[in-house]
């Protein structure tokens, strides 16, 4: 469908028309906390800004999807686009050149976007998506659905994890481990501190994000009857190279546990130790590291900024990561043998793409089926703090100094 032409014509027309947005001068009446609870279109940039309010949602927007699936690359988007018949490609400026379209089903209730891989692609695409005048995302639920490395302590290949916290582990100092003091276990040191694993004395604000746990529990509950695929017999026997006491050994499961974001695709026990220490420290022991990926904190920072300005509702984000491989070697293999020893030691992604779809679908269907009764007004408002380190959306965080 040639939406691009239609859209740009309508957009141009809407810009040319007299601006019907109701305009209210306000000096200091908008309290920031109200923006975290509601999805009103109001700009909270500062309390002295002019406030614009649009009763029918975003002015000029053509689409108001109920659910938007967020994938990171083509292997993740495939199951969603194919199975849900997301046949309409909507061109949105500033998406990744590799993934220039939002994909939509026939009645524009369910859509998907693909960010491209890594933190820069994720942040840019989500910011562009949230700012697009074509889309009103004020009531949209977002399901982040991608693969990641997994901790054998908590997950196995094929598991699907649901995260409350996302931690950006790349925001640290690093000294090569060949040059570190003998009593350090790794070469990572938090900002403005001088030895490993001390709470950072300065933060950039994207180190940690907390999401709506109530909505996460709803999505997990809806998926609880799903039969996850085990993958090949090779996948099953590879799991059993890990100790029988570890989650890695058994069948894939749904797991509630937290995710670490890093552009550097790290592997091995020593870096796992450094990264999971960072997650524990920055969250003041409230987050449990179990998966590693390259985008989520970036996407969440963009969503957070959009939520601050009423463009999306931060209460409506669910973060799932399927485990495609392990973050460290099983017994009897060293880190490089494991990591570079061939795809057969690393891969488990095929079953994981399917499992991410199987585990996310009940939530997507539930949102559409029960929109009027449960989701339009969010019946699953959080009981936990949501937002970032700086308390940008209001509330009081349960981690950090
Ligand atoms: C905003 O503040 C200015 C200067 O203090 C004042 O003149 C104006 O009436 C105020 N506007 C509103 C809507 O309160
Ligand atoms: C629409 O997007 C899909 C998935 O990215 C792609 O395979 C297809 O070629 C696109 N269609 C058009 C007409 O560009
Ligand atoms: C829109 O399509 C979905 C399937 O893609 C269906 O479940 C839903 O009921 C439809 N909604 C409306 C309002 O037609
Ligand atoms: C990244 O996301 C994880 C959980 O999804 C969160 O725990 C972490 O704080 C986030 N980090 C940044 C820098 O946003
Ligand atoms: C390492 O040893 C130095 C010097 O003895 C000491 O000051 C420091 O606290 C030790 N660091 C750790 C992480 O144990
Ligand atoms: C799971 O299956 C049981 C038995 O069929 C059913 O009673 C229950 O409602 C199902 N739960 C969900 C969340 O679909
Ligand atoms: C797994 O079991 C082996 C053999 O008993 C043991 O040497 C190793 O420390 C165990 N690893 C973990 C992570 O528990
Ligand atoms: C996966 O393997 C477990 C045993 O590890 C078994 O209980 C389960 O039925 C298998 N699932 C499928 C879909 O084959
Ligand atoms: C890892 O194992 C391989 C194969 O046994 C060996 O060649 C390599 O030197 C080992 N690497 C380390 C760092 O031990
Ligand atoms: C898991 O199965 C896939 C085929 O789906 C295969 O490519 C991969 O090597 C297997 N992984 C392991 C660790 O055995
Ligand atoms: C961690 O939480 C405890 C309460 O559980 C609090 O006393 C402490 O100050 C917190 N520390 C940091 C660094 O947030």
Coordinates of C-alpha atoms and ligand atoms in Angstrom, one line a residue:
X1 CA 0.0 0.0 0.0
X2 CA 1.4 3.4 -1.0
X3 CA 0.9 5.1 2.3
X4 CA 3.9 7.3 1.9
X5 CA 2.2 9.6 -0.7
X6 CA -1.1 9.7 1.2
X7 CA 0.7 10.5 4.4
X8 CA 2.9 13.3 3.2
X9 CA -0.1 14.9 1.4
X10 CA -2.2 14.8 4.6
X11 CA 0.7 16.0 6.7
X12 CA 1.4 18.9 4.5
X13 CA -2.3 19.8 4.4
X14 CA -2.5 19.6 8.2
X15 CA 0.5 21.9 8.6
X16 CA -0.9 24.4 6.1
X17 CA -4.3 24.5 7.8
X18 CA -4.9 26.9 10.6
X19 CA -3.7 25.4 13.8
X20 CA -6.7 24.2 15.8
X21 CA -4.7 23.0 18.8
X22 CA -6.1 24.5 21.9
X23 CA -3.5 26.7 23.5
X24 CA -3.3 27.5 27.1
X25 CA -0.8 29.8 28.6
X26 CA 0.5 28.4 31.8
X27 CA 3.3 29.5 34.0
X28 CA 3.8 27.0 36.7
X29 CA 0.7 24.8 36.9
X30 CA 1.9 21.6 35.1
X31 CA 3.4 19.3 37.7
X32 CA 5.9 16.8 36.3
X33 CA 4.5 13.9 38.1
X34 CA 1.2 14.1 36.3
X35 CA 2.9 13.2 33.1
X36 CA 4.1 9.9 34.4
X37 CA 0.6 8.8 35.2
X38 CA -1.4 10.0 32.2
X39 CA -0.7 10.1 28.5
X40 CA -2.1 13.6 27.9
X41 CA -0.5 15.5 25.1
X42 CA 1.3 18.2 27.0
X43 CA 4.8 19.3 26.8
X44 CA 6.5 19.3 30.2
X45 CA 9.8 20.7 28.9
X46 CA 9.6 23.3 31.6
X47 CA 6.9 24.7 33.8
X48 CA 7.0 28.0 32.0
X49 CA 6.5 26.7 28.5
X50 CA 3.2 27.2 26.7
X51 CA 1.1 24.1 27.2
X52 CA -0.6 22.6 24.1
X53 CA -3.4 20.1 24.7
X54 CA -5.1 18.0 22.1
X55 CA -8.3 16.4 23.2
X56 CA -8.4 13.8 20.4
X57 CA -4.9 12.6 20.7
X58 CA -2.0 13.8 18.6
X59 CA -3.1 16.4 16.0
X60 CA -2.7 15.2 12.5
X61 CA -1.8 11.7 13.3
X62 CA -3.1 9.1 11.0
X63 CA -2.5 6.0 13.1
X64 CA -3.2 5.2 16.7
X65 CA -2.0 1.6 17.2
X66 CA -2.9 -0.4 20.3
X67 CA 0.3 -2.4 20.3
X68 CA 3.7 -1.8 18.8
X69 CA 6.2 -4.7 18.8
X70 CA 9.8 -3.5 18.9
X71 CA 12.4 -5.8 17.2
X72 CA 16.1 -5.2 16.6
X73 CA 16.8 -7.1 13.4
X74 CA 15.2 -9.1 10.6
X75 CA 15.3 -12.5 12.2
X76 CA 13.4 -11.1 15.2
X77 CA 10.8 -9.3 13.1
X78 CA 10.1 -12.1 10.8
X79 CA 7.7 -14.2 12.9
X80 CA 5.7 -11.2 13.9
X81 CA 5.3 -9.7 10.4
X82 CA 4.5 -13.1 8.8
X83 CA 2.2 -14.6 11.4
X84 CA 0.3 -11.4 12.2
X85 CA 0.2 -10.4 8.5
X86 CA 1.7 -7.0 9.1
X87 CA 1.3 -6.2 5.4
X88 CA 1.3 -2.4 5.3
X89 CA 4.7 -0.7 5.2
X90 CA 4.5 2.8 6.6
X91 CA 7.5 4.9 5.9
X92 CA 8.6 6.9 8.9
X93 CA 11.5 9.4 8.5
X94 CA 14.7 8.8 10.5
X95 CA 14.2 5.1 11.0
X96 CA 17.2 2.9 10.2
X97 CA 18.1 2.9 6.5
X98 CA 18.0 -0.9 6.8
X99 CA 14.6 -0.9 8.4
X100 CA 12.7 2.2 7.1
X101 CA 9.2 1.0 7.7
X102 CA 6.7 0.5 10.5
X103 CA 4.7 -2.6 9.7
X104 CA 1.0 -2.7 10.3
X105 CA -1.9 -5.2 10.2
X106 CA -4.9 -4.5 8.1
X107 CA -6.9 -2.4 10.6
X108 CA -3.8 -0.5 12.0
X109 CA -4.2 -1.9 15.6
X110 CA -1.0 -4.0 15.7
X111 CA 2.3 -2.7 14.4
X112 CA 6.0 -3.5 14.5
X113 CA 9.2 -1.5 14.2
X114 CA 12.7 -2.7 13.8
X115 CA 15.4 -0.6 15.3
X116 CA 18.6 -2.0 13.8
X117 CA 21.2 -3.4 16.2
X118 CA 23.2 -1.6 18.9
X119 CA 22.5 1.3 21.2
X120 CA 22.8 4.1 18.6
X121 CA 20.3 2.5 16.2
X122 CA 17.9 1.7 19.0
X123 CA 17.9 5.3 20.5
X124 CA 17.6 7.0 17.1
X125 CA 14.8 4.8 15.8
X126 CA 12.7 5.0 19.0
X127 CA 13.1 8.7 19.2
X128 CA 12.1 9.1 15.5
X129 CA 9.1 6.8 16.0
X130 CA 7.9 8.7 19.1
X131 CA 8.3 12.1 17.3
X132 CA 6.6 11.0 14.1
X133 CA 3.6 13.2 13.3
X134 CA 2.0 10.2 11.6
X135 CA 1.6 8.2 14.8
X136 CA -0.3 8.8 18.0
X137 CA 1.4 6.5 20.5
X138 CA -0.1 8.1 23.6
X139 CA -2.0 4.9 24.5
X140 CA 0.1 2.4 22.7
X141 CA 1.5 -0.7 24.5
X142 CA 5.1 -1.5 23.5
X143 CA 6.5 -5.1 23.5
X144 CA 10.3 -5.1 23.1
X145 CA 11.0 -8.6 21.6
X146 CA 14.6 -9.6 20.9
X147 CA 17.2 -12.2 21.5
X148 CA 20.1 -11.9 24.0
X149 CA 22.8 -13.8 25.7
X150 CA 21.8 -15.6 28.9
X151 CA 23.2 -16.4 32.2
X152 CA 23.3 -20.2 32.8
X153 CA 22.4 -19.6 36.4
X154 CA 18.9 -18.2 35.5
X155 CA 18.2 -19.2 31.9
X156 CA 18.9 -21.6 29.1
X157 CA 18.8 -21.2 25.3
X158 CA 15.2 -20.8 24.3
X159 CA 14.1 -19.2 27.5
X160 CA 12.1 -16.0 27.3
X161 CA 12.9 -13.4 30.0
X162 CA 10.7 -10.6 31.2
X163 CA 12.7 -7.7 32.7
X164 CA 11.8 -5.1 35.3
X165 CA 15.2 -3.4 35.1
X166 CA 17.5 -2.6 32.2
X167 CA 21.0 -1.7 33.0
X168 CA 23.6 -0.1 30.7
X169 CA 26.8 -1.8 31.7
X170 CA 29.0 0.0 29.2
X171 CA 29.0 3.2 31.3
X172 CA 32.2 2.3 33.2
X173 CA 36.0 2.9 33.1
X174 CA 37.9 0.0 31.6
X175 CA 41.6 -1.0 32.1
X176 CA 42.8 -4.0 30.3
X177 CA 43.0 -6.9 32.7
X178 CA 46.7 -7.5 31.9
X179 CA 47.4 -4.1 33.5
X180 CA 45.2 -4.3 36.7
X181 CA 46.3 -4.8 40.3
X182 CA 46.6 -8.4 41.4
X183 CA 43.7 -8.1 43.8
X184 CA 41.2 -6.9 41.2
X185 CA 39.0 -9.6 39.6
X186 CA 38.4 -7.5 36.5
X187 CA 39.4 -4.2 34.9
X188 CA 36.1 -2.4 35.1
X189 CA 35.7 0.5 37.6
X190 CA 32.6 2.7 38.1
X191 CA 32.7 6.4 37.2
X192 CA 34.5 8.7 39.7
X193 CA 35.6 5.7 41.8
X194 CA 39.0 4.1 41.9
X195 CA 38.5 0.4 42.4
X196 CA 36.0 -2.2 41.1
X197 CA 32.4 -2.5 42.3
X198 CA 32.0 0.7 44.3
X199 CA 28.7 2.7 43.7
X200 CA 29.5 5.2 40.9
X201 CA 30.0 8.8 42.2
X202 CA 28.6 10.2 38.9
X203 CA 25.9 8.9 36.7
X204 CA 24.8 9.8 33.2
X205 CA 21.2 8.9 33.8
X206 CA 20.8 6.0 31.5
X207 CA 22.5 3.4 33.7
X208 CA 19.3 2.0 34.9
X209 CA 15.6 1.9 33.9
X210 CA 12.8 0.4 35.8
X211 CA 9.6 -0.8 34.1
X212 CA 6.0 -1.5 35.1
X213 CA 6.2 -4.8 37.1
X214 CA 2.4 -5.2 37.2
X215 CA 2.2 -5.1 33.4
X216 CA 5.2 -7.4 33.1
X217 CA 3.4 -9.9 35.5
X218 CA 0.3 -9.7 33.3
X219 CA 2.2 -10.4 30.2
X220 CA 4.0 -13.4 31.8
X221 CA 0.8 -14.7 33.2
X222 CA -0.8 -14.6 29.8
X223 CA 2.1 -16.6 28.4
X224 CA 2.1 -19.1 31.2
X225 CA 0.4 -21.9 29.2
X226 CA 2.6 -21.6 26.1
X227 CA 4.7 -24.6 25.2
X228 CA 8.2 -23.3 24.5
X229 CA 10.3 -25.1 21.9
X230 CA 13.4 -27.0 23.0
X231 CA 15.2 -26.6 19.7
X232 CA 17.3 -29.4 18.2
X233 CA 18.7 -32.5 20.0
X234 CA 22.0 -30.7 19.6
X235 CA 20.6 -27.8 21.6
X236 CA 19.3 -30.1 24.3
X237 CA 22.6 -31.9 24.7
X238 CA 24.5 -28.7 24.7
X239 CA 22.3 -27.4 27.6
X240 CA 23.3 -30.6 29.5
X241 CA 27.0 -29.6 29.4
X242 CA 26.2 -27.1 32.1
X243 CA 25.9 -28.3 35.7
X244 CA 22.6 -30.0 36.5
X245 CA 21.9 -27.5 39.3
X246 CA 21.9 -24.7 36.8
X247 CA 18.9 -23.4 34.8
X248 CA 21.0 -23.9 31.7
X249 CA 20.6 -27.7 32.0
X250 CA 16.8 -27.9 31.8
X251 CA 14.2 -27.0 29.3
X252 CA 13.5 -23.3 28.3
X253 CA 11.2 -21.4 30.6
X254 CA 9.6 -18.0 31.1
X255 CA 11.8 -16.2 33.6
X256 CA 11.4 -12.8 35.4
X257 CA 14.9 -11.3 35.5
X258 CA 16.8 -8.3 34.4
X259 CA 18.8 -7.4 31.4
X260 CA 22.1 -5.6 30.7
X261 CA 22.8 -3.4 27.7
X262 CA 26.2 -3.1 26.1
X263 CA 27.4 -2.2 22.6
X264 CA 30.4 -4.5 23.3
X265 CA 29.3 -8.1 22.7
X266 CA 31.2 -9.6 25.6
X267 CA 31.6 -13.2 26.7
X268 CA 33.1 -15.3 29.4
X269 CA 33.1 -15.7 33.1
X270 CA 35.3 -12.7 34.1
X271 CA 33.3 -10.2 32.1
X272 CA 30.1 -11.8 33.3
X273 CA 31.3 -11.2 36.8
X274 CA 32.1 -7.5 36.1
X275 CA 28.8 -6.9 34.3
X276 CA 26.6 -8.7 36.8
X277 CA 28.3 -6.8 39.7
X278 CA 27.5 -3.6 37.9
X279 CA 23.8 -4.5 37.6
X280 CA 23.7 -5.5 41.3
X281 CA 25.6 -2.4 42.5
X282 CA 23.8 0.2 40.4
X283 CA 20.4 -1.2 41.3
X284 CA 21.3 -1.5 45.0
X285 CA 20.7 -5.2 44.8
X286 CA 17.2 -4.9 43.4
X287 CA 18.0 -6.1 39.9
X288 CA 19.0 -9.7 38.9
X289 CA 21.2 -9.9 35.9
X290 CA 20.2 -12.7 33.6
X291 CA 20.5 -11.5 30.0
X292 CA 22.7 -9.3 27.9
X293 CA 21.9 -7.4 24.7
X294 CA 22.9 -4.3 22.8
X295 CA 19.8 -2.0 22.7
X296 CA 17.3 -1.9 25.5
X297 CA 18.7 1.0 27.6
X298 CA 18.9 3.1 24.5
X299 CA 15.3 2.3 23.5
X300 CA 14.2 3.0 27.1
X301 CA 16.0 6.3 27.2
X302 CA 14.2 7.4 24.1
X303 CA 10.8 6.2 25.4
X304 CA 11.5 8.0 28.7
X305 CA 12.2 11.3 27.0
X306 CA 9.0 10.8 24.9
X307 CA 7.0 10.0 28.0
X308 CA 8.3 13.1 29.7
X309 CA 6.6 15.1 26.9
X310 CA 3.4 13.1 26.9
X311 CA 4.2 11.4 23.6
X312 CA 4.1 7.8 25.0
X313 CA 3.1 6.3 28.3
X314 CA 6.0 4.7 30.1
X315 CA 3.6 2.5 32.1
X316 CA 2.9 0.6 28.9
X317 CA 6.2 -1.0 28.1
X318 CA 7.0 -4.7 28.4
X319 CA 10.6 -5.9 27.8
X320 CA 11.2 -9.5 26.7
X321 CA 14.5 -11.1 25.7
X322 CA 14.8 -14.6 24.4
X323 CA 18.0 -16.4 25.2
X324 CA 19.8 -17.4 22.0
X325 CA 23.2 -18.4 23.5
X326 CA 25.0 -18.4 26.8
X327 CA 27.2 -15.6 28.2
X328 CA 29.9 -18.1 29.3
X329 CA 31.3 -21.5 28.5
X330 CA 30.1 -24.8 29.9
X331 CA 32.4 -27.1 31.8
X332 CA 35.4 -28.2 29.9
X333 CA 35.6 -25.4 27.4
X334 CA 37.5 -22.1 27.7
X335 CA 36.1 -18.8 26.8
X336 CA 37.6 -18.5 23.3
X337 CA 37.0 -22.1 22.4
X338 CA 33.4 -21.6 23.4
X339 CA 32.9 -18.2 21.7
X340 CA 34.9 -18.7 18.5
X341 CA 34.6 -22.5 18.3
X342 CA 31.8 -22.4 15.7
X343 CA 28.2 -21.6 15.5
X344 CA 27.3 -25.1 16.9
X345 CA 28.6 -24.0 20.3
X346 CA 26.8 -20.7 20.4
X347 CA 23.6 -21.0 18.4
X348 CA 20.2 -21.7 19.7
X349 CA 18.5 -18.8 18.1
X350 CA 16.1 -20.6 15.8
X351 CA 13.9 -22.0 18.6
X352 CA 14.3 -18.6 20.4
X353 CA 12.8 -16.5 17.6
X354 CA 9.8 -18.8 17.7
X355 CA 9.6 -18.8 21.5
X356 CA 9.8 -14.9 21.7
X357 CA 6.8 -14.8 19.4
X358 CA 4.9 -17.6 21.2
X359 CA 5.5 -15.9 24.6
X360 CA 4.7 -12.4 23.4
X361 CA 1.7 -13.2 21.3
X362 CA -0.8 -13.7 24.2
X363 CA -0.1 -10.2 25.5
X364 CA -0.5 -8.7 22.1
X365 CA -3.8 -10.5 21.5
X366 CA -5.0 -9.6 25.0
X367 CA -4.4 -5.9 24.4
X368 CA -6.5 -5.9 21.2
X369 CA -9.2 -8.2 22.5
X370 CA -9.7 -6.5 25.9
X371 CA -8.8 -2.9 24.8
X372 CA -12.0 -1.3 26.0
X373 CA -12.3 -3.1 29.4
X374 CA -8.7 -3.5 30.5
X375 CA -6.1 -1.6 28.4
X376 CA -7.5 1.7 27.2
X377 CA -7.5 2.9 30.7
X378 CA -4.5 0.9 31.9
X379 CA -5.8 -1.6 34.5
X380 CA -2.2 -2.6 35.2
X381 CA -0.8 0.5 36.6
X382 CA 2.6 0.0 38.3
X383 CA 3.0 -0.4 42.0
X384 CA 6.7 -0.1 41.7
X385 CA 8.8 3.0 40.8
X386 CA 9.2 3.4 37.1
X387 CA 11.6 5.5 35.2
X388 CA 15.3 6.4 35.3
X389 CA 18.0 7.2 37.8
X390 CA 17.1 11.0 37.7
X391 CA 13.4 10.4 38.5
X392 CA 12.6 12.2 35.3
X393 CA 9.0 11.0 35.4
X394 CA 8.5 11.7 39.1
X395 CA 8.2 9.2 41.9
X396 CA 11.1 8.0 44.2
X397 CA 13.5 5.3 43.0
X398 CA 14.5 2.4 45.1
X399 CA 18.1 2.3 44.0
X400 CA 21.0 4.7 44.0
X401 CA 22.3 7.4 46.2
Ligands
LIG1 C1 2.4 34.3 33.8 O1 3.3 35.1 34.5 C2 3.3 36.5 34.0 C3 4.4 37.3 34.6 O2 4.5 36.9 36.0 C4 1.9 37.1 34.3 O3 1.8 38.4 33.8 C5 0.8 36.2 33.6 O4 -0.5 36.6 34.0 C6 0.9 34.7 34.0 N1 0.1 33.9 33.2 C7 -0.8 33.0 33.8 C8 -1.6 32.2 32.8 O5 -0.8 32.8 34.9
LIG2 C1 7.7 -4.2 3.5 O1 8.5 -4.6 4.6 C2 8.9 -6.0 4.5 C3 9.6 -6.3 5.8 O2 10.7 -5.5 6.0 C4 9.8 -6.2 3.3 O3 10.1 -7.6 3.2 C5 9.0 -5.8 2.0 O4 9.8 -5.9 0.9 C6 8.5 -4.4 2.2 N1 7.6 -4.1 1.1 C7 7.8 -3.1 0.3 C8 6.8 -2.9 -0.8 O5 8.8 -2.4 0.4
LIG3 C1 -8.1 -5.7 14.0 O1 -7.5 -6.9 13.5 C2 -7.1 -7.8 14.5 C3 -6.4 -8.9 13.9 O2 -5.3 -8.4 13.1 C4 -8.4 -8.3 15.2 O3 -8.0 -9.2 16.3 C5 -9.1 -7.1 15.8 O4 -10.3 -7.6 16.3 C6 -9.4 -6.1 14.7 N1 -9.9 -4.9 15.4 C7 -10.9 -4.2 14.9 C8 -11.3 -3.0 15.7 O5 -11.4 -4.5 13.9
LIG4 C1 19.2 -0.6 30.7 O1 18.0 -1.4 30.9 C2 18.1 -2.3 32.0 C3 16.9 -3.2 32.1 O2 16.2 -3.3 31.0 C4 18.1 -1.4 33.3 O3 18.3 -2.2 34.4 C5 19.3 -0.5 33.1 O4 19.2 0.4 34.2 C6 19.2 0.3 31.8 N1 20.4 1.0 31.7 C7 20.4 2.1 31.1 C8 21.7 2.8 31.1 O5 19.4 2.6 30.7
LIG5 C1 43.7 -4.0 46.7 O1 44.8 -3.7 47.4 C2 45.0 -2.3 47.7 C3 46.3 -2.1 48.3 O2 46.6 -3.1 49.3 C4 43.8 -1.9 48.6 O3 43.9 -0.6 49.0 C5 42.5 -2.2 47.9 O4 41.4 -1.9 48.8 C6 42.4 -3.6 47.4 N1 41.3 -3.6 46.5 C7 40.4 -4.6 46.5 C8 39.4 -4.6 45.4 O5 40.5 -5.6 47.2
LIG6 C1 -4.1 -22.1 31.2 O1 -4.8 -23.3 31.0 C2 -5.7 -23.6 32.0 C3 -6.2 -25.0 31.7 O2 -6.7 -25.1 30.4 C4 -6.8 -22.6 32.0 O3 -7.7 -22.9 33.0 C5 -6.2 -21.2 32.3 O4 -7.1 -20.2 32.2 C6 -5.1 -20.9 31.3 N1 -4.4 -19.7 31.7 C7 -4.1 -18.8 30.8 C8 -3.4 -17.6 31.4 O5 -4.4 -18.8 29.6
LIG7 C1 30.1 -27.4 37.9 O1 30.5 -28.7 38.3 C2 31.9 -28.9 38.2 C3 32.2 -30.3 38.5 O2 31.6 -30.7 39.6 C4 32.6 -28.0 39.1 O3 34.0 -28.1 39.0 C5 32.2 -26.5 38.7 O4 32.8 -25.6 39.7 C6 30.7 -26.4 38.7 N1 30.5 -25.1 38.2 C7 29.6 -24.3 38.7 C8 29.4 -22.9 38.0 O5 28.9 -24.6 39.7
LIG8 C1 11.3 -30.0 26.2 O1 12.1 -30.8 27.0 C2 11.5 -31.1 28.3 C3 12.5 -31.9 29.1 O2 13.7 -31.2 29.2 C4 10.2 -31.7 28.1 O3 9.5 -31.9 29.4 C5 9.3 -30.9 27.2 O4 8.1 -31.5 27.0 C6 10.0 -30.6 25.9 N1 9.2 -29.7 25.2 C7 8.9 -29.8 23.9 C8 8.0 -28.8 23.2 O5 9.2 -30.8 23.3
LIG9 C1 41.5 -22.6 25.0 O1 41.5 -23.9 24.5 C2 42.2 -24.0 23.2 C3 42.0 -25.4 22.7 O2 42.3 -26.3 23.7 C4 43.6 -23.7 23.4 O3 44.3 -23.7 22.1 C5 43.7 -22.3 23.9 O4 45.1 -22.0 24.2 C6 43.0 -22.1 25.2 N1 42.9 -20.7 25.5 C7 43.1 -20.3 26.8 C8 43.1 -18.8 26.9 O5 43.3 -21.0 27.7
LIG10 C1 20.9 -25.4 18.2 O1 20.2 -25.8 17.1 C2 20.6 -25.0 16.0 C3 19.6 -25.4 14.8 O2 18.4 -24.8 15.1 C4 22.0 -25.3 15.6 O3 22.4 -24.4 14.5 C5 22.9 -24.9 16.8 O4 24.2 -25.2 16.5 C6 22.4 -25.6 18.0 N1 23.1 -25.1 19.1 C7 23.8 -25.8 20.0 C8 24.5 -25.1 21.1 O5 23.8 -27.0 20.0
LIG11 C1 20.5 0.7 49.3 O1 19.3 0.4 50.0 C2 19.4 0.5 51.4 C3 18.0 0.1 52.0 O2 17.7 -1.2 51.5 C4 19.7 1.9 51.8 O3 19.9 2.0 53.1 C5 21.0 2.3 51.1 O4 21.2 3.7 51.3 C6 20.9 2.1 49.6 N1 22.2 2.4 49.0 C7 22.3 2.9 47.8 C8 23.7 3.1 47.3 O5 21.3 3.2 47.1

